[in-house]
Tab-separated table of C-alpha atoms in Angstrom:
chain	number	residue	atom	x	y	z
A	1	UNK	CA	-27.801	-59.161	41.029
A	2	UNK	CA	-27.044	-55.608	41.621
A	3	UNK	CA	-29.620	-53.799	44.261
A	4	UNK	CA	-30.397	-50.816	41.873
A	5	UNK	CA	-30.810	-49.909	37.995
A	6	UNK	CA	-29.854	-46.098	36.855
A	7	UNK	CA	-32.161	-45.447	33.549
A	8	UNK	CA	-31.271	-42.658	31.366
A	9	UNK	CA	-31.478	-41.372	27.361
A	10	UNK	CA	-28.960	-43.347	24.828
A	11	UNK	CA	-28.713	-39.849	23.196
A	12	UNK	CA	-30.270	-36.586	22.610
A	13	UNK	CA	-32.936	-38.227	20.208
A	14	UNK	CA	-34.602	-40.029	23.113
A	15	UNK	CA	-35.425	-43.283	21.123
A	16	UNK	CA	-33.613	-45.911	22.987
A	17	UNK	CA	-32.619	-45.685	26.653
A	18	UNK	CA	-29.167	-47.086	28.736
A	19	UNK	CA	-30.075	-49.713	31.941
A	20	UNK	CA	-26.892	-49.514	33.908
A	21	UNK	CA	-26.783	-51.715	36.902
A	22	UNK	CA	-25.328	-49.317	40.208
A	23	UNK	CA	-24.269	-51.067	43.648
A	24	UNK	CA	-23.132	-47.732	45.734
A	25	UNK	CA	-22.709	-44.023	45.308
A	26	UNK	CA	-19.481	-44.169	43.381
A	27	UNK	CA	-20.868	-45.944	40.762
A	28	UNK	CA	-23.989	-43.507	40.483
A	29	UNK	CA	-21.588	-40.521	40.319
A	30	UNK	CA	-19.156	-42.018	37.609
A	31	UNK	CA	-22.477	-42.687	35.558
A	32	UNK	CA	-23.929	-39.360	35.714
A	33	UNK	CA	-20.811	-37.640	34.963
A	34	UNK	CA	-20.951	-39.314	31.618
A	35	UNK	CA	-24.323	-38.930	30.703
A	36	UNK	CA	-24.616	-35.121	30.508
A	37	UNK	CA	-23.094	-35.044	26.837
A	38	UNK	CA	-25.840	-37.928	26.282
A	39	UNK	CA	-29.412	-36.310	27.479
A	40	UNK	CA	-31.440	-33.471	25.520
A	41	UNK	CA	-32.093	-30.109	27.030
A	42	UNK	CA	-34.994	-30.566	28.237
A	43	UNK	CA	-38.316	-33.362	27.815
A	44	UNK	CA	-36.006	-36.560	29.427
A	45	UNK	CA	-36.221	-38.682	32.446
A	46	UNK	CA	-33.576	-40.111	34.335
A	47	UNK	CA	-34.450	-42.904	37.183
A	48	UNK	CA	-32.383	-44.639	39.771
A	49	UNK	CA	-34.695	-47.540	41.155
A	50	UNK	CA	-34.593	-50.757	42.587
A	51	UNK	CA	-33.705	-53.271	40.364
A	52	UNK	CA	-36.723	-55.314	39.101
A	53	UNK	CA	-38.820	-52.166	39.763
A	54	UNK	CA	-40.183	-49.128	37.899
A	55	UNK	CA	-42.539	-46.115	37.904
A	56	UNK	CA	-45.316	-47.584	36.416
A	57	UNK	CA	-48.356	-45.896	37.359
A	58	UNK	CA	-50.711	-48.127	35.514
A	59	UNK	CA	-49.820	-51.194	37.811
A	60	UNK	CA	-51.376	-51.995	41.081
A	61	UNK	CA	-48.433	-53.884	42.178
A	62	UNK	CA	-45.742	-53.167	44.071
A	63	UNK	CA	-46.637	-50.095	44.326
A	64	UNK	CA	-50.325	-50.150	45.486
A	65	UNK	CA	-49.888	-49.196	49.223
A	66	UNK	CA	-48.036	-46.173	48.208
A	67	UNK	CA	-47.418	-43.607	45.753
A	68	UNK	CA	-44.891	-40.775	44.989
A	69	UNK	CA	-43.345	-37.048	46.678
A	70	UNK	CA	-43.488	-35.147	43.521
A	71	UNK	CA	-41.057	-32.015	44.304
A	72	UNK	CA	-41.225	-29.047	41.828
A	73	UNK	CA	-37.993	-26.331	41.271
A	74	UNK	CA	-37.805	-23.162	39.818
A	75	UNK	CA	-34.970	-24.695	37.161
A	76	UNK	CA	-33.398	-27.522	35.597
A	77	UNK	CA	-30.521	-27.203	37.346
A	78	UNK	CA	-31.829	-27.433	40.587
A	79	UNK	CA	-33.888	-30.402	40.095
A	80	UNK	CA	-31.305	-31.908	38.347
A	81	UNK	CA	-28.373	-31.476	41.627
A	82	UNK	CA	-31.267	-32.008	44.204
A	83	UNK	CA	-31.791	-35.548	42.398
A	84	UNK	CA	-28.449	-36.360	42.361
A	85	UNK	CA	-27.565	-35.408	46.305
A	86	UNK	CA	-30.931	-37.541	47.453
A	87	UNK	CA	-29.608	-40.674	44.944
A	88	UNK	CA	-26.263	-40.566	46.976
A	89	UNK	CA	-28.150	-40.124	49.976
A	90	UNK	CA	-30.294	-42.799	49.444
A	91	UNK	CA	-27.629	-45.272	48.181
A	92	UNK	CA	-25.584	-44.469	51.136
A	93	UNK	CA	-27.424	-46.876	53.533
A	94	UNK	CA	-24.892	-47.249	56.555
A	95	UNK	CA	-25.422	-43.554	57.043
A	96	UNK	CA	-29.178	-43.243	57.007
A	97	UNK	CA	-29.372	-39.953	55.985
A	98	UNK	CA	-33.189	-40.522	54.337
A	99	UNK	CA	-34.775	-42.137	57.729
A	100	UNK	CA	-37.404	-43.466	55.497
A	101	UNK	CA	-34.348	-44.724	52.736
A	102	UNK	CA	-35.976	-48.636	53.056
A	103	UNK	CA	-39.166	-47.285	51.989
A	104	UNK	CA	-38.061	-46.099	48.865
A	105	UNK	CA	-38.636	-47.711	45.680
A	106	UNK	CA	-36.860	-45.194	43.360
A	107	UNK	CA	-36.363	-41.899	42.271
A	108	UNK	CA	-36.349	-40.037	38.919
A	109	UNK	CA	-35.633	-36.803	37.752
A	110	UNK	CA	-38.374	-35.188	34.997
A	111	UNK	CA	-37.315	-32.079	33.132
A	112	UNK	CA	-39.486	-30.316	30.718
A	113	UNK	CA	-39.198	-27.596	29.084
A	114	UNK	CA	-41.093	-25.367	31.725
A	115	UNK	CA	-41.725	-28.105	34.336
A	116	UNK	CA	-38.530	-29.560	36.437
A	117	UNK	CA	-39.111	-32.076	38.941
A	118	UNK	CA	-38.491	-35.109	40.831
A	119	UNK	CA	-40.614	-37.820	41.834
A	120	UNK	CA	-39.684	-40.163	45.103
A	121	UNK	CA	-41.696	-43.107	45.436
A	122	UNK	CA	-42.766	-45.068	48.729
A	123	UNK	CA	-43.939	-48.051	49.185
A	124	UNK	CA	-45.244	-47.949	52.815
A	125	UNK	CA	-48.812	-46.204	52.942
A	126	UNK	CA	-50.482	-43.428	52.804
A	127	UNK	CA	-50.849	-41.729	56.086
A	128	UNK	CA	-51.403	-38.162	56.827
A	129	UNK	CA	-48.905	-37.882	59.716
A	130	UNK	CA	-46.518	-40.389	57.818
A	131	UNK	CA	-46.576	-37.591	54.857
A	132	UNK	CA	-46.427	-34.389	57.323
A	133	UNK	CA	-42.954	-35.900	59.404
A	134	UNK	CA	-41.674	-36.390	55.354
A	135	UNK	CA	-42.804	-33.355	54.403
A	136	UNK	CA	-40.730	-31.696	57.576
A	137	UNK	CA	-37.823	-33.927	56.347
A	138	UNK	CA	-37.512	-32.908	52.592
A	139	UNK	CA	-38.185	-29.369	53.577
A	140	UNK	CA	-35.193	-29.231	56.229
A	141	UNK	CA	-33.086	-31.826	53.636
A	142	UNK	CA	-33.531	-28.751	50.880
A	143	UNK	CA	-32.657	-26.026	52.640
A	144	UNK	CA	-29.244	-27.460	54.033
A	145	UNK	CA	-28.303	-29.446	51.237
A	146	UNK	CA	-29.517	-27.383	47.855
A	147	UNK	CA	-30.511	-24.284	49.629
A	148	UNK	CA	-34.039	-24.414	48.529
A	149	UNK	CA	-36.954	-23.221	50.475
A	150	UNK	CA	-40.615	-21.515	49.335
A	151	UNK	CA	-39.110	-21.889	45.637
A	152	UNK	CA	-40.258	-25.259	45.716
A	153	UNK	CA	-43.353	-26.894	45.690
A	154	UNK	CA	-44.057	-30.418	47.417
A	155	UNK	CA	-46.853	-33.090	46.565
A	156	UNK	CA	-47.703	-36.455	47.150
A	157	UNK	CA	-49.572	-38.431	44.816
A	158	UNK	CA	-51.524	-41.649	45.926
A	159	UNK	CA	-51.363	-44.408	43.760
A	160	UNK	CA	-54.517	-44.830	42.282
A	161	UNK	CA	-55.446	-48.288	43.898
A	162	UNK	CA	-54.567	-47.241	47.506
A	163	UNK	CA	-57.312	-48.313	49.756
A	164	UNK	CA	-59.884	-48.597	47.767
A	165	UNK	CA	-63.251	-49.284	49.749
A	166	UNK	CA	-65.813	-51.366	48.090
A	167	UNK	CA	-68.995	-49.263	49.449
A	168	UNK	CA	-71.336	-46.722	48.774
A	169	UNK	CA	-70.125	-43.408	48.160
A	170	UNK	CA	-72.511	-42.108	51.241
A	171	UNK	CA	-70.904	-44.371	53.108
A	172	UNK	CA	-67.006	-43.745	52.026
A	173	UNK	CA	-68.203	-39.550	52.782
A	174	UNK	CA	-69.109	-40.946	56.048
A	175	UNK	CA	-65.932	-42.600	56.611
A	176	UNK	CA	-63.686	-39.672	54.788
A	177	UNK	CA	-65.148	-36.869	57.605
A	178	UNK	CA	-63.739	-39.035	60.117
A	179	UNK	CA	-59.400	-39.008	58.745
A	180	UNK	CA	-57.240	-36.214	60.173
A	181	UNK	CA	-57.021	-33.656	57.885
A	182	UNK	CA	-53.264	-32.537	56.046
A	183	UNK	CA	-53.299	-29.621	57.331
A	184	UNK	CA	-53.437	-30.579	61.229
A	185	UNK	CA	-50.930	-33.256	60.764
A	186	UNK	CA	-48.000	-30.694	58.862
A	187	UNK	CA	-48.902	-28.339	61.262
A	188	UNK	CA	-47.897	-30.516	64.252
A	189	UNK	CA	-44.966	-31.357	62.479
A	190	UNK	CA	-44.053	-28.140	61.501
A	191	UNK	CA	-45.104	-25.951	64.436
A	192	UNK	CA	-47.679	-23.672	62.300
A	193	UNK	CA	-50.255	-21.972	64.964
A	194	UNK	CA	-52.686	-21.199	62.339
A	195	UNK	CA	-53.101	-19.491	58.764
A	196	UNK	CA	-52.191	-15.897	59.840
A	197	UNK	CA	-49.293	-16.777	62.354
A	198	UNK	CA	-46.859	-19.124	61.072
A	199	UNK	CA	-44.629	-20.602	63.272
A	200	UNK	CA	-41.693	-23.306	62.146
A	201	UNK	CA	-40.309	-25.680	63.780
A	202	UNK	CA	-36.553	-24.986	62.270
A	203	UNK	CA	-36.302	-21.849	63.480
A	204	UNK	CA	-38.493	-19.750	61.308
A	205	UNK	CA	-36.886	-20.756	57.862
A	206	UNK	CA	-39.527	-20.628	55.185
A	207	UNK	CA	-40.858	-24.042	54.353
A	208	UNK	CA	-42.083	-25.412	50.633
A	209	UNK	CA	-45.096	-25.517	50.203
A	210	UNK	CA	-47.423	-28.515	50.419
A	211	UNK	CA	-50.456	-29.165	47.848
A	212	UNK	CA	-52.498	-30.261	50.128
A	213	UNK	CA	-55.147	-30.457	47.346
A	214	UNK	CA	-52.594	-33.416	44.856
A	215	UNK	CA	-52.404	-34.876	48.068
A	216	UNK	CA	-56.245	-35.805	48.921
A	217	UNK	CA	-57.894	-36.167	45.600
A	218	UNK	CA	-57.134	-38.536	42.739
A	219	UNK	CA	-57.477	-37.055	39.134
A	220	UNK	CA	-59.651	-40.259	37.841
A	221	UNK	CA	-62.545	-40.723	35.664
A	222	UNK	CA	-66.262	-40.030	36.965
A	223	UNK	CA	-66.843	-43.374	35.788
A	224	UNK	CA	-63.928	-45.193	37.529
A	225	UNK	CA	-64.692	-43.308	40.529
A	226	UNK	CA	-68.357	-44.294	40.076
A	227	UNK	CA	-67.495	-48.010	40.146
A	228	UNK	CA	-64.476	-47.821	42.549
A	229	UNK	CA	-65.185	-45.437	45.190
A	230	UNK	CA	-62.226	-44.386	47.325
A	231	UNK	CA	-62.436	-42.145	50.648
A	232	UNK	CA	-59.710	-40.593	48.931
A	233	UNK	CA	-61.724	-39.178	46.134
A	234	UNK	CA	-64.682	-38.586	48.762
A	235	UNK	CA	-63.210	-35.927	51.126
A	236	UNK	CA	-64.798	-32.461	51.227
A	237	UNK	CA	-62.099	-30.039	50.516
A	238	UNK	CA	-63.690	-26.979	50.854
A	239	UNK	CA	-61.821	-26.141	54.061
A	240	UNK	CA	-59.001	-26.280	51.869
């Protein structure tokens, strides 16, 4: 069976979608080229994953300890190139360029009509200083490889299932006060003194920036929340 599965539009009307099977980079590339006379101007997704897996947000599994970098670009065309150089990177596993490359379940490229993006998912947890040494890597990854810097935006979004604590929600506030916060963790990595005096650790080159805000709180309902607590959904952002 072949170790990843490129997904893309049959043709422009969007109804019916191609599964090609890719083993390297060279197969990726001689895919893509093809599929550019294929895919709509804009409102398509195209996904290079693990085989056997998929985005599926609605299910726990495999996906539960994890979640997804969700990195926004000023235009299609730059979403569309940076997807393409981080498939070959990640497909190019002697080399390593993605140190976290065995993490990754997939990666997908979502262009709207106003809204062009891509999504890489992890499967490995959801840590704050995990997220801040990524963060430092996608930030130095776009501005040598796409030339990309405060243009773009950087998220990460939990999957909704990620440590879920069966308690009261005094007692998940309680627990939430005591995690290291975002902001303390990127700033290690990155070298920022504080708010007024910003200080990078690759030689003053402006960074993305990081929603520290997608990153912390899960958009669910009061009533799943109710039920479910999370620390997640607990933490007081108004230092934020």
């Amino acid at each position: 069976m072949c170790a990843f599965q490129l997904v893309f539009p049959k043709d422009k009307s969007k109804t019916e979608v191609n599964k090609i099977d890719i083993t390297n980079s060279d197969d990726f590339l001689f895919e893509v080229s093809k599929i550019d006379s294929s895919i709509p101007y804009y409102n398509y997704t195209v996904s290079l994953f693990r085989h056997g897996l998929a985005p599926d947000w609605s299910k726990a599994p495999p996906n539960s300890t994890g979640g997804h970098f969700r990195i926004s670009f000023p235009t299609n065309i730059q979403a569309f190139r940076s997807f393409v150089f981080l498939a070959v990177d990640f497909l190019n596993t002697k080399r390593k360029a993605i140190p976290f490359s065995e993490n990754i379940e997939g990666l997908l490229v979502n262009i709207k009509k106003i809204d062009f993006t891509i999504q890489v998912w992890v499967n490995d947890g959801f840590s704050g200083s995990k997220i801040a040494q990524r963060y430092a890597f996608f930030n130095t990854w776009l501005n040598n490889t796409v030339s990309s810097d405060k243009t773009a935006q950087i998220e990460f979004h939990a999957h909704p299932t990620y440590r879920t604590y069966h308690t009261t929600s005094k007692d998940a506030k309680a627990l939430a006060g005591k995690i290291r916060t975002f902001q303390d963790c990127i700033k290690d990595v990155v070298g920022a003194k504080d708010s007024n005096h910003k200080e990078s650790a690759s030689n003053n080159k402006e960074l993305a920036v990081f929603n520290y805000k997608v990153a912390i709180l899960h958009k669910r309902s009061r009533v799943e929340r109710r039920m479910n607590p999370s620390y997640i959904d607990s933490i007081d952002t108004s230092k934020l």
